[in-house]
Amino acid sequence: MQPMIRLTCTAALIALGSTALTGAGASAQERRPSADEAQMRAERTLAQMTQDEKVQLIHGTMAVVVPKPRRPRDMPMGAGVIAGVERLGIPPQYATDASLGISNIMDMRKGDVATALPSGLSLASTWNPALLRAGGRMIGSEALAKGFNVMLAGGVNLVRDPRAGRNFEYLGEDPLLGGVLVGAQIEGIQSNGIIATIKHFALNNQETGRATASVNMGEAAMRESDLLAFQIGIERGDPGSVMCSYNKVGGIYACENSFMLNDVLRRDWGFKGYVMSDWGAVHSTEALLAGLDQQSGETVDAKRWLSTELRPKLADGRIPAAALDTAVKRILWAIYAKELDKTPLGPKPIDYAKNAEVALQAAREGTVLLRNEGALLPLAKTVRSVVVIGGKANLGVPSGGGSSQVVPVGGFRVIEKLSDGAAAVFSRRAWGGSVPLAALQGALGGVQVTYLDGSDAQAAAVAAKAADVAIVFATKFSTEAEDQADLVLDGAQDALIDMVASANPRTVVVLETGNPVAMPWLGKVPVVLSAWYSGQRGADAIADIIAGTVNPSGRLPVTFPASVAQLPNPKLPGADLPPPSKEDKIRYGVNTNSPPFNITYPEGSDAGYRWFDRTGQKPLFAFGHGLSYTMFRYSRLKVKGGRTLRASFTVTNTGGREGADVPQVYVTLPGKARRLVGWDKPMLKRGESRTITVMADPRLLADFDMPSQRWVVKPGKVKVELARSATEPVLSTQATLSAQKLKP
Ligand code: GLC
């Protein structure tokens, strides 16, 4: 059995006010130059630069388009290339994707591989900031070893619609959970002396219309949801860069949206780093005046807005030189603050076996036991035969498609050509990494474990009937650039599961999906595990949990709806539009997948479980839900109100084995939906008790008041619940808050 790496489950103690939330990881800050020192160095360097050198810093291309003879010796094949200024010691900026490991899909032919973390929803299912930090540190070390010093990682767009194609990359539907986890991930990445880029700023919550749609949402709702996730992530992770998104917000493209980039990001939040565009998200040179600092992947845009188009406007003053200086200073600030100038670029050897252990632990903690009727899991020692069915479980585990896709160590064993949709260009339905069948054979030593690919449901049912237990691996592909039409598993898997479960009531379904899915067969299936896209060692994690060597501790970071009828938008916005016209594609660029349209999210700031609470609907599986092989009792909930909200409680492991729990604290303000205000993840031995204290970030006890432009905490009583999930409160009490106003 692999040694368990115990990453101390750092309690996500959300301390009051801005103290703990503004401090990025203390260790990272101690070693690093202060923000002021970095600012002084940036100003000194700027003063020595020529205009050409300044312009050189604010636009980049992709490695693959740099003609071979002109490729710098140290230039790795990645997403972004920006030359440095050697005479001034300014390093080049070599950028790679993304949050799940080094994405190398553009260069698969070269056999370049990297350690694949589990997907973002799996990482979020761990509810463990320490693990996100360890994962970020690991992928950041591989980025550096491969010669990259900018990592396009820290995707934290909220899951608003469970059909959105990139949800698998992100960290769920709650701003606090997402913000705390992405902040830890960014800290980990930047601990390598490289820049991380929190993304995609902002409200890029779906793929349909990503280049043409405008998300129209009230400012208060934005600040209380998607923007709050970014704000917490920036406060805690202190990223060197923010990536502005493709979409429009309130009719103005995010990458030239002065309200978002100058007012919110800089005036209100004090962000000191630089804003880079997404690849193909720039639409004007004047974006430089609206808060954009760097055009990424300029060949994907219609024009080289921050180079060829900029120079004449600098010459005749339409763009003031001060605007160029401001952008360059921010880029230099990040280079010095994150110590890129002191971090030698690779190549360096990589210990993939050691790095895979981090991916294994992440998958172990990110797998969610949704249902375990009759305690069928962990498999009893009396089980003598298991048939594994479907999901290409004899070849590896699936991954999500698009720019975050990592070719795992060992490569992909299966790559399927996609339909010729928008994603077909750069997305692959692929399987690789550890192999579930082999992992189960290893973990269930002595048990006969056979495999059928599931293409013949009848044969699968016969095999299931003949076995003690049937394990069906069920997949649903998700990718950047395309949303999903529905919540249905790919192909005929629902029918397959139904037939297998009808043939053998001892059936386990392992979901390998990029999103919540529908489960029409749920009544017949006693056990459901959500393993998401489980990464480099995911199969080993799944086998550990099925065999019982690991006690599952994952909790859902997203709501599984019972049907799309429960969603704020039963029809995904833009799903019924015709394909983009030729003119649309020319006008809006290569990422165009629809004509222009407006997106409204009726839930406003109440994304996910808050919407279900507000509308009184019962989901299939709730945000925060997840089962364990042991049991936990909650007791002694005590709260203290006033200017803070402090909740303390005791968790006791009353079951038969060690395990980690995720007690969650929710607050319900009068007339509002409940909100997560804190959690912890104690690992408890049998019989062990621990008293935990959680303090709420007052912004979660407030509403954003537009006239005063302040977070306003209203005085009065609020409900405080200690819960196992957003729909399973265990203890409840009241606290009295005093009035409070906080700067945005
Ligand atoms: C992509 C993505 C972004 C990625 C970038 C570079 O289209 O939107 O997340 O970092 O381009 O690959």
Coordinates of N, CA and C and ligand atoms in Angstrom, one line a residue, residues 62 78-80 95-98 103 106 151-153 155 166 169-170 197 199-200 204 207 210 243-246 276-280 296 300 402-404 426 480 591, ligand 1:
M62 N 2.8 33.1 -29.3 CA 2.9 31.7 -28.8 C 4.1 31.0 -29.3
G78 N 5.6 26.6 -25.3 CA 4.4 26.8 -24.4 C 3.4 27.8 -25.0
A79 N 2.6 28.3 -24.1 CA 1.5 29.1 -24.6 C 1.9 30.6 -24.8
G80 N 2.9 31.1 -24.1 CA 3.2 32.5 -24.2 C 4.7 32.7 -24.2
A95 N 5.3 31.5 -20.7 CA 4.1 31.1 -20.0 C 3.6 29.8 -20.4
T96 N 3.1 29.0 -19.5 CA 2.5 27.7 -19.8 C 1.1 27.6 -19.0
D97 N 0.2 26.8 -19.6 CA -1.0 26.4 -18.9 C -0.7 25.3 -18.0
A98 N -1.5 24.8 -17.0 CA -2.5 25.6 -16.4 C -2.7 25.1 -15.0
S103 N 0.3 22.0 -19.4 CA -0.4 21.6 -20.5 C 0.5 21.6 -21.7
M106 N -0.3 21.2 -27.3 CA 0.1 21.8 -28.6 C 1.3 21.0 -29.1
M151 N 2.8 30.9 -14.9 CA 1.9 29.8 -15.0 C 0.5 30.3 -15.1
L152 N -0.2 29.9 -16.2 CA -1.5 30.5 -16.4 C -2.6 29.7 -15.6
A153 N -2.4 29.9 -14.3 CA -3.1 28.9 -13.4 C -3.7 29.7 -12.2
G155 N -7.6 29.1 -12.1 CA -8.9 29.4 -12.6 C -10.0 29.3 -11.5
R166 N -16.0 24.3 -19.0 CA -14.7 24.4 -18.3 C -14.9 24.3 -16.8
E169 N -12.3 22.6 -14.7 CA -11.0 23.3 -14.4 C -11.2 24.1 -13.1
Y170 N -12.4 24.5 -12.7 CA -12.6 25.5 -11.7 C -12.8 24.8 -10.3
T197 N -1.3 33.3 -12.5 CA -2.2 34.2 -13.1 C -3.7 33.8 -12.8
K199 N -7.5 33.6 -13.0 CA -8.3 33.7 -14.2 C -9.6 33.1 -14.1
H200 N -10.6 33.5 -15.0 CA -10.6 34.4 -16.1 C -11.5 35.6 -15.6
N204 N -16.8 34.7 -16.6 CA -16.6 33.8 -17.8 C -17.1 32.4 -17.4
E207 N -19.0 28.5 -21.9 CA -18.2 28.6 -23.1 C -19.0 29.2 -24.2
R210 N -18.4 32.8 -25.5 CA -17.3 33.2 -24.7 C -16.6 34.4 -25.4
M243 N -5.6 37.4 -15.4 CA -6.0 37.2 -16.8 C -7.4 37.7 -17.0
C244 N -7.6 38.7 -17.9 CA -8.9 39.1 -18.1 C -9.5 38.2 -19.2
S245 N -10.8 38.1 -19.1 CA -11.5 37.0 -19.9 C -12.0 37.5 -21.3
Y246 N -12.5 36.5 -22.0 CA -13.0 36.8 -23.4 C -14.3 37.6 -23.4
M276 N -2.9 40.5 -17.9 CA -2.7 40.0 -19.2 C -4.0 39.6 -19.8
S277 N -4.0 39.6 -21.1 CA -5.3 39.2 -21.8 C -5.4 37.7 -21.9
D278 N -6.5 37.2 -22.1 CA -6.6 35.8 -22.6 C -6.2 35.8 -24.0
W279 N -6.0 34.6 -24.6 CA -5.5 34.5 -25.9 C -6.5 34.8 -27.0
G280 N -6.6 36.0 -27.5 CA -7.6 36.4 -28.5 C -8.7 37.2 -27.8
S296 N -1.7 38.9 -24.8 CA -1.1 37.6 -24.8 C -1.4 36.9 -26.2
V300 N -3.4 35.4 -32.2 CA -4.8 34.9 -32.2 C -5.8 36.1 -32.3
G402 N -9.0 20.9 -23.8 CA -8.7 22.3 -23.9 C -7.4 22.7 -23.4
S403 N -7.2 24.0 -23.1 CA -5.8 24.5 -22.8 C -5.3 24.0 -21.5
S404 N -6.2 23.4 -20.7 CA -5.7 22.9 -19.4 C -5.3 21.4 -19.4
F426 N -8.4 22.1 -30.6 CA -7.3 21.9 -29.7 C -7.8 21.1 -28.5
E480 N -13.0 22.9 -22.8 CA -13.1 24.3 -23.1 C -13.7 24.5 -24.5
N591 N -12.1 32.5 -31.4 CA -12.8 31.9 -30.2 C -14.4 32.0 -30.4
Ligands
GLC1 C1 -7.1 29.7 -23.6 C2 -7.8 29.9 -22.3 C3 -6.8 30.3 -21.2 C4 -5.4 29.8 -21.5 C5 -5.0 30.5 -22.7 C6 -3.6 30.1 -23.1 O1 -8.0 29.9 -24.6 O2 -9.0 30.6 -22.2 O3 -7.3 29.7 -19.9 O4 -4.6 30.1 -20.4 O5 -5.9 30.4 -23.8 O6 -3.6 28.8 -23.6

